[in-house]
Amino acid sequence: MTEVIHARQGLAELAARLADLGTRRVIVLAAPSRRFVDRVVGALAAFQPAVFDGAQTHVPVEVVDQAAQALAQAEADTLVSVGGGSTIGLGKALRLAHPVRFAAIPTTYSGSEMTSVYGVTRGADKTTGRDPRVRPDVIFYDPSLAATQPIGLSIQSLMNGLAHVVSVLSTSSLAGDDRAQALAAAAALVAAMEDLLLWPTHRGAREAAQRAASAAGTAFDRGKAGAQHALAHLLGGGLGLPHAALHAVLLVQFVAHLRGRDPALVDEIERAIGRRDLEPRLHDLLARAGVPTSLEGLGADPAAVRALLATRPELPAGLVEDAQV
């Protein structure tokens, strides 16, 4: 059972909880940027923290192997992932193979911490799966850790969460309260993007964004992912594109695709959000944040995109072609 802590007194709360759980030594997992690593290491000093700062997008298997060696050398009994989906994904991959505790400190809005979904990339192939063992024991939300995140990354991250919600809604895999909660999460994500564009460092806006991302992750975990999610993993793993930015670009076209295939669903989502112009609205949010709105803007090579799409003819290649420019 995952315990969720919304911080009020900083990282000292996490240290106290890990002590209660019996933690003796930790290894902190981070990206090469090492954002917040010093703060986390300082707060967890009692646990002789080691640091592995090699987390990468799409969790390459080589990185998992390197992190496993670092885990063994540190003789740690607890993983502490600090960062976004890549770092939390690395923690999940390690947790799947090693009997250790796992604490996640999300600093973006990926929502990965709330799911049993994991993924590892071997070469250009990304393999994903679900396993309850990868869930963190503790999730520690501290809005102050996301307050300095550039607004562009924040909007892409929240758009990634929205893409996950739209993806599971598109498969009709949610019903009853789960479906209602997913629609509410979609509305909360759009509201969070609007608020952060106006007040990017406001603690209340950052906390609302974290709660919306968490709800989106829960919705994604309860449903079945659709075509956009498959496309994002295909292109992201094959081309090394950043996951959140790719989802953000594809989402606008995926909604347009759904409008032609299932207009009632798009109408339902728009009613939940309170807007009737979803595609241009999402595009506008990305443009206002100053981030790419096309695959070309992400640096994707058109020929490489076509080659990857040819390996999965069952996926709607048309929406990717519309997202090229």
Short mmCIF file of C-alpha atoms in Angstrom, two decimals:
data_model
loop_
_atom_site.label_atom_id
_atom_site.label_comp_id
_atom_site.label_asym_id
_atom_site.label_seq_id
_atom_site.Cartn_x
_atom_site.Cartn_y
_atom_site.Cartn_z
CA MET A 1 0.00 0.00 0.00
CA THR A 2 1.49 3.30 -1.10
CA GLU A 3 1.56 6.09 1.47
CA VAL A 4 1.16 9.62 0.09
CA ILE A 5 2.61 12.51 2.09
CA HIS A 6 1.87 16.14 1.22
CA ALA A 7 4.71 17.99 2.88
CA ARG A 8 4.15 20.80 5.31
CA GLN A 9 7.54 20.89 7.02
CA GLY A 10 9.91 19.91 4.24
CA LEU A 11 12.06 16.85 3.66
CA ALA A 12 12.48 16.24 7.39
CA GLU A 13 9.03 14.64 7.23
CA LEU A 14 10.29 12.08 4.73
CA ALA A 15 13.35 11.31 6.86
CA ALA A 16 11.14 10.67 9.87
CA ARG A 17 8.85 8.36 7.89
CA LEU A 18 11.75 6.35 6.45
CA ALA A 19 13.13 5.90 9.95
CA ASP A 20 9.74 4.61 11.08
CA LEU A 21 9.81 2.08 8.22
CA GLY A 22 13.21 0.79 9.32
CA THR A 23 15.43 2.32 6.66
CA ARG A 24 19.13 2.18 7.45
CA ARG A 25 20.84 3.18 4.20
CA VAL A 26 19.52 4.93 1.11
CA ILE A 27 20.62 5.48 -2.44
CA VAL A 28 19.31 8.66 -4.07
CA LEU A 29 18.45 8.31 -7.77
CA ALA A 30 18.66 11.45 -9.88
CA ALA A 31 19.26 12.80 -13.37
CA PRO A 32 22.68 14.20 -14.32
CA SER A 33 21.43 17.71 -13.52
CA ARG A 34 21.26 16.63 -9.85
CA ARG A 35 18.46 19.09 -9.14
CA PHE A 36 17.61 19.04 -5.41
CA VAL A 37 20.06 16.20 -4.74
CA ASP A 38 22.02 18.21 -2.19
CA ARG A 39 18.83 19.09 -0.32
CA VAL A 40 17.68 15.47 -0.28
CA VAL A 41 21.08 14.14 0.75
CA GLY A 42 21.27 16.68 3.55
CA ALA A 43 17.82 15.80 4.84
CA LEU A 44 18.59 12.06 4.72
CA ALA A 45 22.12 12.30 6.13
CA ALA A 46 21.26 9.86 8.92
CA PHE A 47 20.90 7.11 6.31
CA GLN A 48 24.41 7.44 4.82
CA PRO A 49 23.04 8.35 1.39
CA ALA A 50 24.82 7.31 -1.76
CA VAL A 51 23.90 9.01 -5.06
CA PHE A 52 23.39 7.62 -8.56
CA ASP A 53 22.86 10.52 -10.95
CA GLY A 54 22.67 8.73 -14.29
CA ALA A 55 18.89 8.50 -14.83
CA GLN A 56 17.94 9.01 -18.48
CA THR A 57 14.79 9.38 -20.53
CA HIS A 58 13.09 6.08 -21.41
CA VAL A 59 15.20 4.17 -18.84
CA PRO A 60 17.89 2.51 -21.00
CA VAL A 61 18.73 -0.98 -19.78
CA GLU A 62 22.41 -0.02 -19.56
CA VAL A 63 21.51 2.66 -17.01
CA VAL A 64 19.45 0.17 -15.02
CA ASP A 65 22.45 -2.15 -14.87
CA GLN A 66 24.74 0.69 -13.73
CA ALA A 67 22.27 1.75 -11.06
CA ALA A 68 21.95 -1.85 -9.86
CA GLN A 69 25.72 -1.96 -9.37
CA ALA A 70 25.59 1.31 -7.43
CA LEU A 71 22.78 -0.08 -5.29
CA ALA A 72 24.82 -3.16 -4.43
CA GLN A 73 27.92 -1.11 -3.64
CA ALA A 74 25.94 1.22 -1.36
CA GLU A 75 24.34 -1.74 0.44
CA ALA A 76 21.20 0.39 0.53
CA ASP A 77 17.85 -0.94 1.64
CA THR A 78 15.85 2.01 0.27
CA LEU A 79 15.68 3.75 -3.10
CA VAL A 80 14.82 7.46 -3.10
CA SER A 81 14.01 8.82 -6.57
CA VAL A 82 14.04 12.60 -6.86
CA GLY A 83 12.94 14.04 -10.18
CA GLY A 84 10.49 13.32 -12.97
CA GLY A 85 9.30 10.29 -14.85
CA SER A 86 12.77 9.19 -15.94
CA THR A 87 14.15 9.06 -12.40
CA ILE A 88 11.02 7.49 -10.94
CA GLY A 89 11.03 5.03 -13.86
CA LEU A 90 14.57 4.02 -12.95
CA GLY A 91 13.44 3.41 -9.39
CA LYS A 92 10.63 1.23 -10.69
CA ALA A 93 13.00 -0.84 -12.83
CA LEU A 94 15.29 -1.41 -9.84
CA ARG A 95 12.40 -2.18 -7.51
CA LEU A 96 11.18 -4.83 -9.93
CA ALA A 97 14.40 -6.81 -9.51
CA HIS A 98 15.53 -5.96 -5.97
CA PRO A 99 13.77 -6.36 -2.59
CA VAL A 100 14.23 -2.78 -1.39
CA ARG A 101 11.98 -0.02 -0.13
CA PHE A 102 11.12 2.72 -2.60
CA ALA A 103 10.34 6.38 -1.94
CA ALA A 104 9.50 8.79 -4.76
CA ILE A 105 9.92 12.57 -4.59
CA PRO A 106 8.28 13.89 -7.79
CA THR A 107 9.54 17.28 -8.96
CA THR A 108 7.55 17.31 -12.22
CA TYR A 109 3.96 16.42 -13.05
CA SER A 110 4.44 13.08 -14.82
CA GLY A 111 2.18 11.18 -12.41
CA SER A 112 4.43 8.15 -12.87
CA GLU A 113 4.67 7.70 -9.12
CA MET A 114 0.97 6.78 -8.97
CA THR A 115 1.10 3.93 -11.47
CA SER A 116 2.19 0.31 -11.67
CA VAL A 117 3.46 0.96 -15.21
CA TYR A 118 7.18 0.60 -15.91
CA GLY A 119 9.31 0.70 -19.04
CA VAL A 120 12.86 -0.13 -20.12
CA THR A 121 14.53 0.66 -23.44
CA ARG A 122 16.90 -1.76 -25.20
CA GLY A 123 18.45 -0.09 -28.20
CA ALA A 124 15.56 1.52 -30.08
CA ASP A 125 12.92 -0.77 -28.56
CA LYS A 126 10.99 0.27 -25.48
CA THR A 127 9.24 -2.44 -23.49
CA THR A 128 6.52 -1.47 -21.03
CA GLY A 129 4.51 -3.47 -18.55
CA ARG A 130 2.51 -3.35 -15.34
CA ASP A 131 3.49 -4.85 -12.03
CA PRO A 132 2.27 -3.84 -8.55
CA ARG A 133 5.79 -4.40 -7.20
CA VAL A 134 7.03 -1.19 -8.82
CA ARG A 135 4.77 1.07 -6.79
CA PRO A 136 6.62 3.28 -4.31
CA ASP A 137 6.12 2.62 -0.61
CA VAL A 138 6.08 6.37 0.01
CA ILE A 139 5.30 9.28 -2.31
CA PHE A 140 6.46 12.63 -0.98
CA TYR A 141 4.94 15.73 -2.54
CA ASP A 142 6.63 19.04 -1.79
CA PRO A 143 5.37 21.92 -3.97
CA SER A 144 8.49 23.95 -3.21
CA LEU A 145 10.59 21.48 -5.22
CA ALA A 146 8.61 22.22 -8.37
CA ALA A 147 8.26 25.97 -7.81
CA THR A 148 11.43 26.80 -9.75
CA GLN A 149 10.77 24.44 -12.65
CA PRO A 150 10.72 26.38 -15.93
CA ILE A 151 7.16 27.08 -17.01
CA GLY A 152 7.69 25.37 -20.36
CA LEU A 153 8.65 22.09 -18.73
CA SER A 154 5.75 22.42 -16.29
CA ILE A 155 3.21 22.82 -19.08
CA GLN A 156 4.67 19.91 -21.06
CA SER A 157 4.60 17.75 -17.95
CA LEU A 158 0.96 18.61 -17.20
CA MET A 159 0.08 18.06 -20.85
CA ASN A 160 1.68 14.61 -20.54
CA GLY A 161 -0.68 13.89 -17.64
CA LEU A 162 -3.65 15.07 -19.71
CA ALA A 163 -2.53 12.85 -22.59
CA HIS A 164 -2.60 9.86 -20.24
CA VAL A 165 -6.14 10.69 -19.14
CA VAL A 166 -7.38 11.16 -22.70
CA SER A 167 -5.63 7.95 -23.71
CA VAL A 168 -7.44 5.77 -21.16
CA LEU A 169 -10.76 7.52 -21.82
CA SER A 170 -10.34 6.71 -25.51
CA THR A 171 -10.31 2.96 -24.79
CA SER A 172 -13.58 2.97 -22.80
CA SER A 173 -11.70 1.15 -20.05
CA LEU A 174 -13.02 3.31 -17.22
CA ALA A 175 -16.56 3.35 -15.86
CA GLY A 176 -18.53 4.80 -12.98
CA ASP A 177 -16.53 6.71 -10.39
CA ASP A 178 -13.22 5.92 -12.14
CA ARG A 179 -14.44 7.61 -15.32
CA ALA A 180 -15.82 10.59 -13.41
CA GLN A 181 -12.52 10.99 -11.56
CA ALA A 182 -10.58 10.84 -14.83
CA LEU A 183 -12.72 13.62 -16.31
CA ALA A 184 -12.25 15.66 -13.13
CA ALA A 185 -8.48 15.12 -13.42
CA ALA A 186 -8.57 16.40 -17.01
CA ALA A 187 -10.34 19.56 -15.86
CA ALA A 188 -7.88 20.03 -12.99
CA LEU A 189 -4.89 19.65 -15.31
CA VAL A 190 -6.13 22.31 -17.73
CA ALA A 191 -6.93 24.65 -14.84
CA ALA A 192 -3.44 24.07 -13.41
CA MET A 193 -1.84 24.95 -16.75
CA GLU A 194 -3.86 28.15 -16.98
CA ASP A 195 -2.95 29.14 -13.42
CA LEU A 196 0.75 28.37 -13.75
CA LEU A 197 1.02 30.42 -16.91
CA LEU A 198 -0.23 33.38 -14.85
CA TRP A 199 1.47 32.60 -11.52
CA PRO A 200 4.38 30.23 -12.21
CA THR A 201 5.89 30.32 -8.70
CA HIS A 202 2.71 30.47 -6.63
CA ARG A 203 2.78 27.69 -4.02
CA GLY A 204 -0.97 27.13 -4.20
CA ALA A 205 -0.86 26.80 -7.99
CA ARG A 206 2.06 24.38 -7.76
CA GLU A 207 0.29 22.29 -5.14
CA ALA A 208 -2.87 22.17 -7.28
CA ALA A 209 -0.74 21.05 -10.23
CA GLN A 210 0.77 18.22 -8.16
CA ARG A 211 -2.65 17.04 -7.03
CA ALA A 212 -3.97 17.15 -10.60
CA ALA A 213 -0.97 15.17 -11.87
CA SER A 214 -1.42 12.62 -9.10
CA ALA A 215 -5.10 12.19 -10.01
CA ALA A 216 -4.14 11.77 -13.67
CA GLY A 217 -1.63 9.08 -12.76
CA THR A 218 -4.29 7.24 -10.78
CA ALA A 219 -6.71 7.40 -13.71
CA PHE A 220 -4.07 6.10 -16.08
CA ASP A 221 -3.25 3.23 -13.75
CA ARG A 222 -6.90 2.16 -13.55
CA GLY A 223 -7.49 2.17 -17.28
CA LYS A 224 -6.08 0.76 -20.49
CA ALA A 225 -3.80 2.98 -22.55
CA GLY A 226 -4.77 3.87 -26.10
CA ALA A 227 -3.12 4.60 -29.42
CA GLN A 228 -1.46 7.88 -28.45
CA HIS A 229 0.41 6.22 -25.60
CA ALA A 230 1.66 3.51 -27.95
CA LEU A 231 2.77 6.12 -30.48
CA ALA A 232 4.59 8.14 -27.83
CA HIS A 233 6.55 5.13 -26.63
CA LEU A 234 7.29 4.01 -30.20
CA LEU A 235 8.64 7.39 -31.28
CA GLY A 236 10.17 8.30 -27.96
CA GLY A 237 12.08 5.04 -27.56
CA GLY A 238 13.13 4.93 -31.22
CA LEU A 239 14.19 8.56 -31.57
CA GLY A 240 15.18 9.43 -28.01
CA LEU A 241 12.61 12.23 -27.79
CA PRO A 242 11.62 13.59 -24.37
CA HIS A 243 8.49 11.80 -23.22
CA ALA A 244 6.45 14.72 -21.87
CA ALA A 245 7.29 17.03 -24.77
CA LEU A 246 6.36 14.31 -27.26
CA HIS A 247 3.04 13.59 -25.56
CA ALA A 248 2.28 17.31 -25.53
CA VAL A 249 2.86 17.59 -29.29
CA LEU A 250 0.86 14.47 -30.12
CA LEU A 251 -2.08 15.29 -27.84
CA VAL A 252 -3.50 18.08 -29.99
CA GLN A 253 -3.60 15.81 -33.04
CA PHE A 254 -4.89 12.86 -31.04
CA VAL A 255 -7.86 14.92 -29.84
CA ALA A 256 -8.55 15.88 -33.46
CA HIS A 257 -8.33 12.19 -34.37
CA LEU A 258 -10.81 11.35 -31.61
CA ARG A 259 -13.17 14.10 -32.72
CA GLY A 260 -13.56 12.30 -36.04
CA ARG A 261 -13.77 8.80 -34.53
CA ASP A 262 -15.63 9.43 -31.27
CA PRO A 263 -17.10 12.95 -31.16
CA ALA A 264 -19.21 12.11 -28.11
CA LEU A 265 -16.05 11.46 -26.08
CA VAL A 266 -14.46 14.75 -27.08
CA ASP A 267 -17.72 16.51 -26.21
CA GLU A 268 -17.70 14.83 -22.80
CA ILE A 269 -14.10 15.91 -22.15
CA GLU A 270 -14.83 19.46 -23.27
CA ARG A 271 -17.87 19.68 -21.01
CA ALA A 272 -15.74 18.52 -18.07
CA ILE A 273 -13.06 21.09 -18.84
CA GLY A 274 -15.54 23.84 -19.62
CA ARG A 275 -14.20 24.62 -23.10
CA ARG A 276 -15.61 23.81 -26.53
CA ASP A 277 -12.44 24.41 -28.55
CA LEU A 278 -10.09 21.81 -27.08
CA GLU A 279 -7.53 21.39 -29.87
CA PRO A 280 -6.76 25.10 -30.42
CA ARG A 281 -6.87 25.64 -26.66
CA LEU A 282 -4.21 22.99 -26.03
CA HIS A 283 -2.08 24.36 -28.86
CA ASP A 284 -2.40 27.84 -27.35
CA LEU A 285 -1.24 26.61 -23.94
CA LEU A 286 1.92 25.15 -25.50
CA ALA A 287 2.55 28.27 -27.55
CA ARG A 288 2.10 30.54 -24.53
CA ALA A 289 4.59 28.39 -22.63
CA GLY A 290 7.12 28.83 -25.44
CA VAL A 291 7.60 25.11 -26.12
CA PRO A 292 7.49 23.11 -29.38
CA THR A 293 4.10 22.42 -30.93
CA SER A 294 5.32 19.98 -33.60
CA LEU A 295 7.61 17.00 -34.07
CA GLU A 296 9.78 19.23 -36.25
CA GLY A 297 10.16 21.53 -33.26
CA LEU A 298 11.35 18.57 -31.19
CA GLY A 299 14.01 17.80 -33.80
CA ALA A 300 12.43 14.59 -35.11
CA ASP A 301 13.69 13.46 -38.52
CA PRO A 302 10.67 12.84 -40.82
CA ALA A 303 12.28 9.84 -42.51
CA ALA A 304 13.04 8.22 -39.15
CA VAL A 305 9.47 8.88 -38.02
CA ARG A 306 8.07 7.20 -41.13
CA ALA A 307 10.36 4.21 -40.69
CA LEU A 308 9.17 3.68 -37.12
CA LEU A 309 5.50 4.09 -38.06
CA ALA A 310 5.94 1.43 -40.74
CA THR A 311 6.74 -1.10 -38.00
CA ARG A 312 3.33 -0.53 -36.37
CA PRO A 313 0.78 -0.24 -39.19
CA GLU A 314 -2.12 -0.72 -36.78
CA LEU A 315 -1.46 2.68 -35.18
CA PRO A 316 -3.03 5.89 -36.57
CA ALA A 317 -0.06 7.25 -38.50
CA GLY A 318 -2.15 10.13 -39.85
CA LEU A 319 -2.19 11.97 -36.56
CA VAL A 320 1.62 11.76 -36.38
CA GLU A 321 1.92 13.13 -39.90
CA ASP A 322 -0.32 16.05 -38.87
CA ALA A 323 2.00 16.66 -35.89
CA GLN A 324 5.14 16.87 -38.05
CA VAL A 325 4.90 20.63 -38.60
#
